[in-house]
Short mmCIF file of C-alpha atoms in Angstrom, two decimals:
data_model
loop_
_atom_site.label_atom_id
_atom_site.label_comp_id
_atom_site.label_asym_id
_atom_site.label_seq_id
_atom_site.Cartn_x
_atom_site.Cartn_y
_atom_site.Cartn_z
CA MET A 1 0.00 0.00 0.00
CA THR A 2 1.26 3.48 -0.85
CA ALA A 3 0.28 6.27 1.50
CA GLN A 4 -1.37 9.14 -0.32
CA PRO A 5 -0.54 12.68 0.83
CA THR A 6 -3.41 14.55 2.39
CA PRO A 7 -4.71 17.64 0.59
CA ASP A 8 -3.13 20.55 2.40
CA HIS A 9 -6.31 22.34 3.37
CA LEU A 10 -7.55 19.41 5.46
CA VAL A 11 -4.48 19.55 7.69
CA THR A 12 -3.91 23.33 7.79
CA ASP A 13 -7.47 24.65 8.26
CA ARG A 14 -6.95 27.12 11.12
CA SER A 15 -10.60 27.09 12.20
CA LEU A 16 -10.76 23.29 12.30
CA LEU A 17 -7.43 23.01 14.13
CA SER A 18 -8.41 25.45 16.85
CA THR A 19 -11.84 23.90 17.42
CA LYS A 20 -12.57 20.29 16.49
CA ALA A 21 -9.01 18.99 16.22
CA TYR A 22 -7.34 20.74 19.15
CA GLY A 23 -10.13 22.60 20.88
CA THR A 24 -9.26 20.44 23.87
CA GLY A 25 -6.39 18.07 24.55
CA GLN A 26 -8.53 14.94 24.19
CA HIS A 27 -7.58 13.85 20.67
CA LEU A 28 -3.92 14.75 21.03
CA ALA A 29 -3.73 12.76 24.27
CA ALA A 30 -5.26 9.74 22.52
CA ARG A 31 -2.59 9.86 19.82
CA GLN A 32 0.18 10.32 22.38
CA SER A 33 -1.08 7.45 24.56
CA LEU A 34 -0.50 4.81 21.88
CA TYR A 35 3.25 5.14 22.45
CA GLN A 36 2.91 3.63 25.93
CA TRP A 37 3.09 0.28 24.15
CA GLN A 38 6.17 1.09 22.06
CA THR A 39 9.48 -0.72 22.38
CA PRO A 40 11.97 0.78 22.84
CA SER A 41 10.37 3.47 24.94
CA TYR A 42 11.61 7.04 24.46
CA ASP A 43 11.44 9.84 26.98
CA LEU A 44 10.78 12.53 24.40
CA PRO A 45 10.59 15.45 26.85
CA GLY A 46 13.80 14.16 28.40
CA ILE A 47 15.53 14.14 25.00
CA VAL A 48 14.44 17.73 24.44
CA VAL A 49 15.69 18.77 27.88
CA ASN A 50 19.07 17.17 27.16
CA GLU A 51 19.33 19.10 23.90
CA LEU A 52 18.69 22.32 25.84
CA ALA A 53 21.68 21.69 28.13
CA ASP A 54 23.70 24.65 26.80
CA VAL A 55 20.73 26.97 26.31
CA ARG A 56 20.20 30.00 28.52
CA GLY A 57 17.49 32.62 28.70
CA ALA A 58 14.11 32.09 27.05
CA VAL A 59 12.65 29.13 25.17
CA ALA A 60 9.39 29.18 23.20
CA ASP A 61 7.35 26.02 22.64
CA VAL A 62 5.43 26.93 19.48
CA GLY A 63 2.43 24.67 18.95
CA CYS A 64 2.79 23.44 22.52
CA GLY A 65 -0.50 21.54 22.50
CA ASN A 66 -1.39 20.18 25.91
CA GLY A 67 1.86 21.38 27.46
CA LYS A 68 3.57 18.00 27.90
CA PHE A 69 6.98 19.39 26.95
CA VAL A 70 6.44 22.75 28.64
CA ALA A 71 5.86 21.07 32.00
CA ARG A 72 9.00 18.94 31.73
CA VAL A 73 11.27 21.78 30.66
CA ARG A 74 9.97 23.96 33.48
CA GLU A 75 10.50 21.14 35.98
CA ASP A 76 14.01 20.19 34.88
CA ARG A 77 15.25 23.65 33.86
CA PRO A 78 13.68 26.22 36.22
CA ASP A 79 16.39 28.66 35.14
CA LEU A 80 14.81 28.96 31.68
CA VAL A 81 11.90 31.23 30.83
CA VAL A 82 9.48 28.99 28.91
CA LEU A 83 6.91 30.59 26.59
CA PRO A 84 4.05 28.23 25.60
CA MET A 85 2.19 29.10 22.40
CA ASP A 86 -0.49 27.51 20.24
CA VAL A 87 -3.09 28.56 17.68
CA SER A 88 -5.84 26.93 19.76
CA HIS A 89 -6.96 28.77 22.88
CA GLY A 90 -8.89 25.74 24.10
CA ILE A 91 -5.99 23.29 24.22
CA LEU A 92 -3.84 25.72 26.21
CA GLY A 93 -6.16 25.18 29.14
CA ALA A 94 -4.41 25.72 32.43
CA ILE A 95 -0.84 26.06 31.07
CA PRO A 96 0.57 29.03 32.97
CA GLY A 97 1.77 31.88 30.79
CA ALA A 98 0.43 30.42 27.55
CA LEU A 99 -0.74 32.62 24.70
CA VAL A 100 -2.43 32.16 21.35
CA ALA A 101 0.09 32.68 18.58
CA ASP A 102 0.82 31.56 15.02
CA VAL A 103 4.28 30.29 14.07
CA GLN A 104 3.97 32.17 10.77
CA GLN A 105 4.03 35.48 12.69
CA LEU A 106 5.50 35.03 16.15
CA PRO A 107 4.98 37.82 18.70
CA ILE A 108 8.65 37.60 19.72
CA THR A 109 11.46 40.09 19.26
CA THR A 110 14.13 39.14 16.74
CA GLY A 111 17.02 37.30 18.37
CA ALA A 112 15.29 37.02 21.75
CA LEU A 113 15.40 33.25 22.31
CA GLY A 114 18.02 30.71 23.21
CA ALA A 115 15.86 27.96 21.71
CA VAL A 116 12.54 27.39 20.02
CA LEU A 117 10.57 24.14 19.94
CA ALA A 118 8.29 23.12 17.06
CA LEU A 119 7.28 19.58 17.93
CA HIS A 120 4.94 17.63 15.67
CA MET A 121 3.28 20.77 14.40
CA LEU A 122 4.89 22.10 11.21
CA TYR A 123 2.71 19.82 9.06
CA HIS A 124 -0.26 21.92 10.25
CA VAL A 125 1.28 25.17 8.97
CA GLU A 126 0.07 26.53 5.63
CA ASP A 127 3.27 28.43 4.76
CA GLN A 128 6.07 26.23 6.06
CA ALA A 129 8.82 28.38 4.51
CA GLN A 130 7.55 31.42 6.40
CA ALA A 131 7.26 29.40 9.61
CA VAL A 132 10.86 28.22 9.33
CA ARG A 133 12.01 31.80 8.71
CA GLU A 134 10.20 32.86 11.87
CA LEU A 135 11.80 30.06 13.89
CA GLY A 136 15.18 31.31 12.74
CA ARG A 137 14.37 34.99 13.22
CA VAL A 138 13.55 34.72 16.92
CA LEU A 139 16.78 32.89 17.82
CA ALA A 140 19.78 34.60 19.31
CA PRO A 141 23.20 33.84 17.76
CA GLY A 142 24.06 30.26 18.67
CA GLY A 143 20.43 29.43 19.40
CA ILE A 144 18.79 26.16 18.38
CA ALA A 145 15.46 25.04 16.98
CA ILE A 146 14.21 21.60 17.99
CA VAL A 147 11.69 20.17 15.55
CA SER A 148 9.98 16.78 15.41
CA THR A 149 7.86 14.80 12.98
CA ASN A 150 7.30 11.27 11.63
CA SER A 151 8.74 9.36 8.70
CA ARG A 152 6.62 8.67 5.65
CA THR A 153 6.96 4.98 6.66
CA ASP A 154 5.61 5.56 10.18
CA LYS A 155 2.67 3.41 11.34
CA LEU A 156 1.79 2.14 7.88
CA GLU A 157 -0.02 -0.78 9.53
CA LEU A 158 -2.61 1.69 10.82
CA GLU A 159 -3.12 3.11 7.33
CA HIS A 160 -3.58 -0.41 5.98
CA LEU A 161 -5.99 -1.25 8.83
CA TRP A 162 -8.06 1.85 8.12
CA ARG A 163 -8.33 1.16 4.40
CA GLN A 164 -9.26 -2.49 5.00
CA ALA A 165 -11.91 -1.54 7.56
CA ALA A 166 -13.24 1.21 5.28
CA GLY A 167 -13.39 -1.27 2.40
CA ASP A 168 -15.36 -3.70 4.55
CA VAL A 169 -17.86 -0.99 5.44
CA LEU A 170 -18.21 0.17 1.84
CA GLY A 171 -18.31 -3.36 0.42
CA ILE A 172 -15.18 -2.91 -1.70
CA GLN A 173 -11.69 -4.40 -1.54
CA GLU A 174 -10.00 -1.32 -0.07
CA GLY A 175 -11.44 1.97 1.08
CA PRO A 176 -10.00 5.49 0.78
CA ALA A 177 -7.02 6.60 2.85
CA ARG A 178 -7.63 8.52 6.04
CA VAL A 179 -6.26 11.99 6.71
CA GLN A 180 -2.50 11.71 7.27
CA LEU A 181 -1.10 14.56 9.33
CA SER A 182 2.64 14.02 8.86
CA ALA A 183 2.48 13.71 5.07
CA ARG A 184 3.08 17.46 4.58
CA PHE A 185 6.28 17.50 6.65
CA THR A 186 7.95 14.11 6.88
CA LEU A 187 11.22 13.15 8.51
CA GLU A 188 12.66 12.64 5.03
CA ASP A 189 11.54 16.05 3.74
CA ALA A 190 12.25 18.09 6.87
CA PRO A 191 16.02 18.65 6.47
CA ALA A 192 15.58 20.32 3.08
CA ILE A 193 12.76 22.54 4.34
CA LEU A 194 14.64 23.51 7.51
CA GLY A 195 17.92 23.85 5.60
CA THR A 196 16.67 26.96 3.83
CA VAL A 197 17.25 28.80 7.11
CA PHE A 198 19.42 26.67 9.39
CA SER A 199 23.10 25.98 8.77
CA GLU A 200 23.36 22.60 10.49
CA ILE A 201 20.68 19.97 11.11
CA ARG A 202 21.16 16.83 13.17
CA THR A 203 18.48 14.14 13.06
CA ILE A 204 17.78 11.85 16.02
CA PRO A 205 15.82 8.88 14.62
CA LEU A 206 13.39 7.19 17.00
CA PRO A 207 12.41 3.77 15.58
CA GLY A 208 10.24 1.33 17.47
CA VAL A 209 7.43 -1.19 17.44
CA ILE A 210 4.07 -0.77 19.15
CA GLU A 211 2.60 -4.08 20.31
CA VAL A 212 -0.85 -4.27 21.87
CA THR A 213 -2.88 -7.20 23.14
CA ASP A 214 -6.02 -5.09 23.51
CA ALA A 215 -7.63 -3.24 20.60
CA GLU A 216 -8.59 -0.16 22.60
CA PRO A 217 -5.34 1.86 22.25
CA VAL A 218 -5.43 1.43 18.46
CA VAL A 219 -9.14 2.25 18.30
CA ALA A 220 -8.61 5.38 20.41
CA HIS A 221 -5.81 6.48 18.10
CA LEU A 222 -7.97 6.08 14.99
CA ALA A 223 -10.93 7.77 16.69
CA SER A 224 -8.74 10.79 17.51
CA TYR A 225 -9.08 11.80 13.84
CA GLU A 226 -12.76 12.57 14.39
CA ALA A 227 -12.20 16.24 13.49
CA TRP A 228 -11.72 15.11 9.89
CA ALA A 229 -14.52 12.49 9.97
CA ASP A 230 -16.59 14.15 7.25
CA LYS A 231 -13.50 14.31 4.99
CA MET A 232 -12.68 10.59 5.17
CA GLY A 233 -15.10 9.42 2.50
CA VAL A 234 -16.51 6.64 4.72
CA PRO A 235 -18.95 6.31 7.62
CA PHE A 236 -16.45 7.20 10.36
CA ARG A 237 -17.88 5.39 13.40
CA GLU A 238 -18.73 2.24 11.44
CA THR A 239 -15.18 2.13 10.10
CA ILE A 240 -13.75 2.58 13.61
CA GLU A 241 -15.83 -0.35 14.87
CA ARG A 242 -14.82 -2.55 11.95
CA ALA A 243 -11.18 -1.67 12.64
CA ARG A 244 -11.71 -2.78 16.24
CA GLU A 245 -12.98 -6.14 15.00
CA ARG A 246 -10.00 -6.55 12.66
CA VAL A 247 -7.50 -5.74 15.43
CA ASN A 248 -9.18 -8.25 17.73
CA GLU A 249 -9.04 -10.88 14.99
CA THR A 250 -5.30 -10.27 14.56
CA ILE A 251 -4.69 -10.43 18.31
CA GLN A 252 -6.60 -13.71 18.54
CA ALA A 253 -4.67 -15.20 15.61
CA GLU A 254 -1.18 -13.82 16.34
CA GLY A 255 -1.22 -12.91 20.02
CA ALA A 256 -0.74 -9.19 19.40
CA PHE A 257 -1.29 -6.37 16.92
CA ARG A 258 1.99 -4.73 15.90
CA VAL A 259 2.75 -1.34 14.38
CA ALA A 260 6.20 -0.21 13.20
CA CYS A 261 7.02 3.40 14.11
CA LEU A 262 9.63 5.85 12.93
CA GLY A 263 9.63 9.36 14.28
CA GLY A 264 12.49 11.74 14.78
CA ILE A 265 13.79 14.91 16.34
CA LEU A 266 15.77 17.44 14.32
CA VAL A 267 18.15 19.75 16.14
CA CYS A 268 18.83 22.83 14.03
CA GLN A 269 21.79 25.14 14.59
CA GLY A 270 21.77 28.58 13.19
CA PRO A 271 20.26 30.32 11.54
CA ALA A 272 22.71 30.67 8.69
CA ARG A 273 23.26 34.44 8.38
#
């Protein structure tokens, strides 16, 4: 199966992102929770904190979501001033000091930051080139940008599962692909996009395998795409339930349902000036 890129407007719609998709932290938490069953296990906030070892001053987490990374940086590095930002007011919830902001036009003085984080969010940005320029603009000399995303090969088993379940519901061999968030900014494409601004980019690959013996974590992950339900081309809830049945059938036959993962963190030095 070949993953088909998602039309940009489905993934970058500002209104949809700030309401249905990330109006609360519920759907993001469901996607994050699947990684509890990944081997090896990665402490992603810990990796970010380690990369900030030489950073001083202020750090912005742009597209901070539910504040998972903000909380860890504040806990481990109380000497840093952490600025949480996101386009969705709702998901910011009770994160202290958070403000609504767009990475394409950051409300930050040029050269003000020791580091900026853009974690699993640049695929949601309409003008990625402008966003990358902004990430570079706000950094002080010697500052770093820490960016993350997934490979185009990440979790292909879930794409296959969705299309099989959708096909079952529609009565055809294989249904349409679901919305794929990372397709606009993959681990393979990211260095070239970031390299227009940053002089040195180091990639930390994070491969693993998710193995579940209960269908619920997989079902919750698929259901977290509900914001795009009317764009999927299939009855969403019926497809989710058929996917549950297929996962249970695999677990019964093979003892577990397995998903191969490949994400990564890119540490960007610069900008090149």
